[in-house]
């Protein structure tokens, strides 16, 4: 197996399942830290700031600071900066998205928006969707944090960001630019943050449709762990396979 020098790691289904730790993954990251190998947790969850994500990981015994976390809200803010986007954004989302946009210097507005940026919003209302739709119809560009349609939880599959975003796409006929996995945008930015060469970087995750495709789309190697969403059986019908597969990260020989 190739000697990778940098690791992009998914969270839910890879490091933990809801509130339950995945011990093999935690030990793996502890080894990365001990060997000074850089790693970055890459998540499509746009709702929380990186410090909150880090706190959850630390409570599970994962060596982690806010600098080890890269959320799709941060990637979205970076993407808008790279576009030299105007500073006026109508944002629909939660704290993680608002903070990331403000930290990048954007002004969050209710009227005269040049961009509508949407992520997961568990307090979505008809009024927010109405404003978003009207801004888009008035020419605002439409950017979305991620397209995940369903959120796996203890209660079952709940509506994800992609489901809420689809209301705006259907209403306006405009498909947004998506930033999160499986899009390469978030992975390309994460590699830049990590600072390793593309060919030395490995994307690790449990979900073929998001994590692995994001790695493939960004042109880097990928490792699918069977601790979450995708099963061995799922892979039987897939053409572009991940570079590596493992039952758990306990099999990874660092
Ligand atoms: Mg996952």
CSV table of C-alpha atoms and ligand atoms in Angstrom, one decimal:
chain,number,residue,atom,x,y,z
A,1,UNK,CA,0.0,0.0,0.0
A,2,UNK,CA,1.1,3.5,-0.8
A,3,UNK,CA,2.5,5.7,2.0
A,4,UNK,CA,0.1,8.6,2.2
A,5,UNK,CA,1.3,11.8,3.9
A,6,UNK,CA,-2.0,13.6,4.5
A,7,UNK,CA,-5.5,12.5,5.4
A,8,UNK,CA,-8.9,14.0,4.7
A,9,UNK,CA,-11.4,12.2,7.0
A,10,UNK,CA,-15.2,12.2,7.1
A,11,UNK,CA,-17.0,12.3,10.5
A,12,UNK,CA,-20.4,10.6,10.8
A,13,UNK,CA,-20.1,6.9,10.0
A,14,UNK,CA,-16.3,7.2,9.9
A,15,UNK,CA,-15.2,8.6,13.3
A,16,UNK,CA,-18.5,8.0,15.2
A,17,UNK,CA,-22.1,7.0,14.6
A,18,UNK,CA,-24.3,9.7,16.1
A,19,UNK,CA,-23.2,9.7,19.7
A,20,UNK,CA,-21.4,6.3,19.5
A,21,UNK,CA,-17.6,6.3,19.0
A,22,UNK,CA,-15.9,4.2,16.4
A,23,UNK,CA,-12.8,3.2,18.4
A,24,UNK,CA,-10.7,1.9,15.5
A,25,UNK,CA,-11.0,5.3,13.8
A,26,UNK,CA,-10.1,7.2,17.0
A,27,UNK,CA,-7.0,5.0,17.5
A,28,UNK,CA,-6.0,5.6,13.9
A,29,UNK,CA,-6.2,9.4,14.3
A,30,UNK,CA,-4.2,9.2,17.6
A,31,UNK,CA,-1.5,7.4,15.6
A,32,UNK,CA,-1.6,10.1,12.9
A,33,UNK,CA,-1.0,12.7,15.6
A,34,UNK,CA,1.8,10.7,17.2
A,35,UNK,CA,3.5,10.3,13.8
A,36,UNK,CA,3.0,14.0,12.9
A,37,UNK,CA,1.0,13.1,9.8
A,38,UNK,CA,-1.4,16.0,8.9
A,39,UNK,CA,-5.2,15.3,8.9
A,40,UNK,CA,-8.3,17.3,8.4
A,41,UNK,CA,-11.9,16.4,9.2
A,42,UNK,CA,-14.0,17.3,6.2
A,43,UNK,CA,-17.7,17.5,6.8
A,44,UNK,CA,-20.8,18.3,4.8
A,45,UNK,CA,-22.5,19.5,8.0
A,46,UNK,CA,-22.9,23.2,7.6
A,47,UNK,CA,-24.7,23.9,10.9
A,48,UNK,CA,-21.9,24.0,13.4
A,49,UNK,CA,-18.7,26.2,13.7
A,50,UNK,CA,-15.4,24.2,13.7
A,51,UNK,CA,-14.9,24.8,17.4
A,52,UNK,CA,-18.1,22.9,18.2
A,53,UNK,CA,-17.2,20.0,15.9
A,54,UNK,CA,-13.7,19.8,17.5
A,55,UNK,CA,-15.2,19.8,21.0
A,56,UNK,CA,-17.4,16.8,20.2
A,57,UNK,CA,-14.3,14.9,18.8
A,58,UNK,CA,-12.1,15.8,21.8
A,59,UNK,CA,-14.9,14.5,24.1
A,60,UNK,CA,-14.5,11.2,22.3
A,61,UNK,CA,-10.8,11.1,22.7
A,62,UNK,CA,-9.8,12.3,19.3
A,63,UNK,CA,-6.8,14.7,19.2
A,64,UNK,CA,-8.4,17.7,17.5
A,65,UNK,CA,-8.5,21.5,17.5
A,66,UNK,CA,-10.8,23.8,15.4
A,67,UNK,CA,-7.9,23.9,12.9
A,68,UNK,CA,-8.4,20.2,12.2
A,69,UNK,CA,-12.0,20.8,11.0
A,70,UNK,CA,-13.1,21.9,7.6
A,71,UNK,CA,-16.8,22.3,7.1
A,72,UNK,CA,-18.8,22.9,4.0
A,73,UNK,CA,-19.7,26.3,5.4
A,74,UNK,CA,-16.0,27.3,5.4
A,75,UNK,CA,-15.6,25.9,1.9
A,76,UNK,CA,-18.6,27.9,0.7
A,77,UNK,CA,-17.2,31.1,2.2
A,78,UNK,CA,-13.8,30.4,0.6
A,79,UNK,CA,-15.5,29.7,-2.8
A,80,UNK,CA,-17.4,33.0,-2.7
A,81,UNK,CA,-14.2,34.8,-1.8
A,82,UNK,CA,-12.4,33.2,-4.8
A,83,UNK,CA,-15.3,34.3,-7.0
A,84,UNK,CA,-14.6,37.9,-5.9
A,85,UNK,CA,-18.2,37.8,-5.0
A,86,UNK,CA,-19.9,41.0,-3.9
A,87,UNK,CA,-20.2,41.3,-0.1
A,88,UNK,CA,-24.0,41.1,0.0
A,89,UNK,CA,-25.4,37.7,0.8
A,90,UNK,CA,-28.9,36.4,1.7
A,91,UNK,CA,-28.1,33.3,3.8
A,92,UNK,CA,-30.4,30.6,4.8
A,93,UNK,CA,-28.8,28.2,7.3
A,94,UNK,CA,-27.6,27.9,10.9
A,95,UNK,CA,-24.9,29.4,13.0
A,96,UNK,CA,-22.1,27.5,11.3
A,97,UNK,CA,-22.9,29.1,7.9
A,98,UNK,CA,-23.5,32.6,9.3
A,99,UNK,CA,-20.3,32.6,11.2
A,100,UNK,CA,-18.2,31.3,8.3
A,101,UNK,CA,-19.6,33.9,5.9
A,102,UNK,CA,-19.1,36.7,8.4
A,103,UNK,CA,-15.6,35.6,9.1
A,104,UNK,CA,-14.8,35.8,5.4
A,105,UNK,CA,-16.0,39.4,5.4
A,106,UNK,CA,-19.4,39.0,3.8
A,107,UNK,CA,-22.4,41.1,4.7
A,108,UNK,CA,-25.6,39.2,5.5
A,109,UNK,CA,-28.5,41.1,4.1
A,110,UNK,CA,-32.3,40.7,3.8
A,111,UNK,CA,-32.7,42.9,0.7
A,112,UNK,CA,-30.6,43.6,-2.5
A,113,UNK,CA,-28.6,40.4,-2.2
A,114,UNK,CA,-26.2,39.4,-5.0
A,115,UNK,CA,-25.9,35.8,-3.7
A,116,UNK,CA,-28.3,33.4,-2.1
A,117,UNK,CA,-26.4,30.9,0.0
A,118,UNK,CA,-28.3,28.0,1.5
A,119,UNK,CA,-27.4,25.2,3.8
A,120,UNK,CA,-29.2,23.1,6.4
A,121,UNK,CA,-31.7,25.1,8.3
A,122,UNK,CA,-33.7,23.3,11.0
A,123,UNK,CA,-35.7,26.5,11.5
A,124,UNK,CA,-36.7,26.9,7.9
A,125,UNK,CA,-39.8,28.9,7.2
A,126,UNK,CA,-42.0,29.8,4.2
A,127,UNK,CA,-40.8,33.4,4.6
A,128,UNK,CA,-37.1,32.5,4.3
A,129,UNK,CA,-37.8,30.4,1.2
A,130,UNK,CA,-39.9,33.2,-0.3
A,131,UNK,CA,-37.1,35.7,0.2
A,132,UNK,CA,-34.5,33.3,-1.3
A,133,UNK,CA,-36.7,32.6,-4.3
A,134,UNK,CA,-37.4,36.3,-4.9
A,135,UNK,CA,-33.6,37.2,-4.7
A,136,UNK,CA,-32.8,34.4,-7.2
A,137,UNK,CA,-35.6,35.6,-9.6
A,138,UNK,CA,-34.1,39.1,-9.3
A,139,UNK,CA,-30.8,37.8,-10.5
A,140,UNK,CA,-28.9,36.7,-7.3
A,141,UNK,CA,-26.6,33.8,-7.9
A,142,UNK,CA,-27.5,30.6,-6.0
A,143,UNK,CA,-24.9,28.7,-4.0
A,144,UNK,CA,-25.6,25.7,-1.8
A,145,UNK,CA,-23.4,24.1,0.9
A,146,UNK,CA,-24.3,20.5,0.1
A,147,UNK,CA,-26.9,18.3,-1.7
A,148,UNK,CA,-27.4,15.5,0.9
A,149,UNK,CA,-31.1,14.8,0.6
A,150,UNK,CA,-31.3,12.6,3.7
A,151,UNK,CA,-29.7,12.8,7.2
A,152,UNK,CA,-29.2,9.4,8.9
A,153,UNK,CA,-30.2,9.7,12.6
A,154,UNK,CA,-31.4,7.5,15.4
A,155,UNK,CA,-35.0,8.4,14.4
A,156,UNK,CA,-34.3,7.3,10.8
A,157,UNK,CA,-33.6,9.4,7.6
A,158,UNK,CA,-34.6,13.0,8.1
A,159,UNK,CA,-34.8,15.7,5.4
A,160,UNK,CA,-31.2,16.9,4.6
A,161,UNK,CA,-30.0,20.3,3.2
A,162,UNK,CA,-30.5,19.0,-0.3
A,163,UNK,CA,-34.2,18.5,0.3
A,164,UNK,CA,-34.7,22.0,1.6
A,165,UNK,CA,-32.5,23.5,-1.2
A,166,UNK,CA,-34.6,21.6,-3.8
A,167,UNK,CA,-37.6,23.8,-2.8
A,168,UNK,CA,-35.7,26.9,-4.1
A,169,UNK,CA,-34.4,25.1,-7.2
A,170,UNK,CA,-37.9,23.9,-8.1
A,171,UNK,CA,-39.5,27.2,-7.4
A,172,UNK,CA,-36.9,29.2,-9.4
A,173,UNK,CA,-35.8,26.7,-12.0
A,174,UNK,CA,-32.2,27.5,-11.0
A,175,UNK,CA,-29.8,24.8,-10.0
A,176,UNK,CA,-27.3,26.0,-7.4
A,177,UNK,CA,-23.6,25.6,-7.4
A,178,UNK,CA,-23.0,22.9,-4.8
A,179,UNK,CA,-19.8,23.0,-2.7
A,180,UNK,CA,-19.8,20.0,-0.4
A,181,UNK,CA,-18.9,16.4,-1.1
A,182,UNK,CA,-19.2,14.8,-3.8
A,183,UNK,CA,-18.2,18.1,-5.5
A,184,UNK,CA,-14.4,18.4,-5.9
A,185,UNK,CA,-14.5,22.1,-4.7
A,186,UNK,CA,-14.5,21.2,-0.9
A,187,UNK,CA,-11.8,18.5,-1.4
A,188,UNK,CA,-9.5,20.8,-3.5
A,189,UNK,CA,-9.8,23.5,-0.7
A,190,UNK,CA,-9.2,20.9,2.0
A,191,UNK,CA,-6.0,19.7,0.3
A,192,UNK,CA,-4.8,23.3,0.2
A,193,UNK,CA,-5.5,23.7,3.9
A,194,UNK,CA,-3.7,20.4,4.7
A,195,UNK,CA,-0.7,21.4,2.6
A,196,UNK,CA,0.1,18.0,1.2
A,197,UNK,CA,0.6,17.1,-2.5
A,198,UNK,CA,-2.5,15.7,-4.2
A,199,UNK,CA,-0.8,12.3,-4.9
A,200,UNK,CA,0.1,11.9,-1.2
A,201,UNK,CA,-3.4,12.7,0.1
A,202,UNK,CA,-6.0,10.1,0.9
A,203,UNK,CA,-9.7,10.8,1.3
A,204,UNK,CA,-11.3,8.5,4.0
A,205,UNK,CA,-15.0,8.0,4.4
A,206,UNK,CA,-18.0,5.7,4.8
A,207,UNK,CA,-20.2,7.0,2.1
A,208,UNK,CA,-19.4,6.1,-1.5
A,209,UNK,CA,-21.9,8.7,-3.0
A,210,UNK,CA,-20.3,11.6,-1.1
A,211,UNK,CA,-16.8,10.9,0.4
A,212,UNK,CA,-15.5,8.5,-2.2
A,213,UNK,CA,-16.9,10.3,-5.2
A,214,UNK,CA,-15.6,13.6,-3.9
A,215,UNK,CA,-12.1,12.0,-3.8
A,216,UNK,CA,-12.5,10.6,-7.3
A,217,UNK,CA,-13.9,13.9,-8.6
A,218,UNK,CA,-10.9,15.8,-7.1
A,219,UNK,CA,-8.4,13.2,-8.5
A,220,UNK,CA,-7.1,11.8,-5.3
A,221,UNK,CA,-7.0,8.3,-3.8
A,222,UNK,CA,-9.8,7.2,-1.5
A,223,UNK,CA,-10.4,4.7,1.2
A,224,UNK,CA,-13.9,3.4,1.9
A,225,UNK,CA,-14.5,2.1,5.4
A,226,UNK,CA,-17.5,-0.2,6.0
A,227,UNK,CA,-18.5,1.4,9.3
A,228,UNK,CA,-21.3,3.5,8.0
A,229,UNK,CA,-23.5,4.0,5.0
A,230,UNK,CA,-22.0,2.0,2.1
A,231,UNK,CA,-21.9,-1.8,2.2
A,232,UNK,CA,-19.7,-4.3,0.4
A,233,UNK,CA,-22.8,-5.3,-1.6
A,234,UNK,CA,-23.4,-1.7,-2.7
A,235,UNK,CA,-20.0,-1.7,-4.3
A,236,UNK,CA,-20.9,-4.7,-6.6
A,237,UNK,CA,-22.9,-2.4,-8.9
A,238,UNK,CA,-20.3,0.5,-9.0
A,239,UNK,CA,-17.9,1.1,-11.8
A,240,UNK,CA,-15.3,3.5,-10.3
A,241,UNK,CA,-14.2,1.8,-7.2
A,242,UNK,CA,-12.4,3.4,-4.2
A,243,UNK,CA,-8.6,2.9,-4.2
A,244,UNK,CA,-8.9,1.0,-0.9
A,245,UNK,CA,-11.6,-0.6,1.2
A,246,UNK,CA,-11.4,-1.7,4.8
A,247,UNK,CA,-13.8,-3.1,7.4
A,248,UNK,CA,-12.4,-0.6,9.8
A,249,UNK,CA,-9.4,1.7,10.2
A,250,UNK,CA,-7.9,-1.0,12.5
A,251,UNK,CA,-6.6,-2.6,9.3
A,252,UNK,CA,-4.7,0.5,8.3
A,253,UNK,CA,-1.0,-0.1,8.7
A,254,UNK,CA,0.7,3.3,9.3
B,1,LIG,MG1,-20.1,9.8,6.7
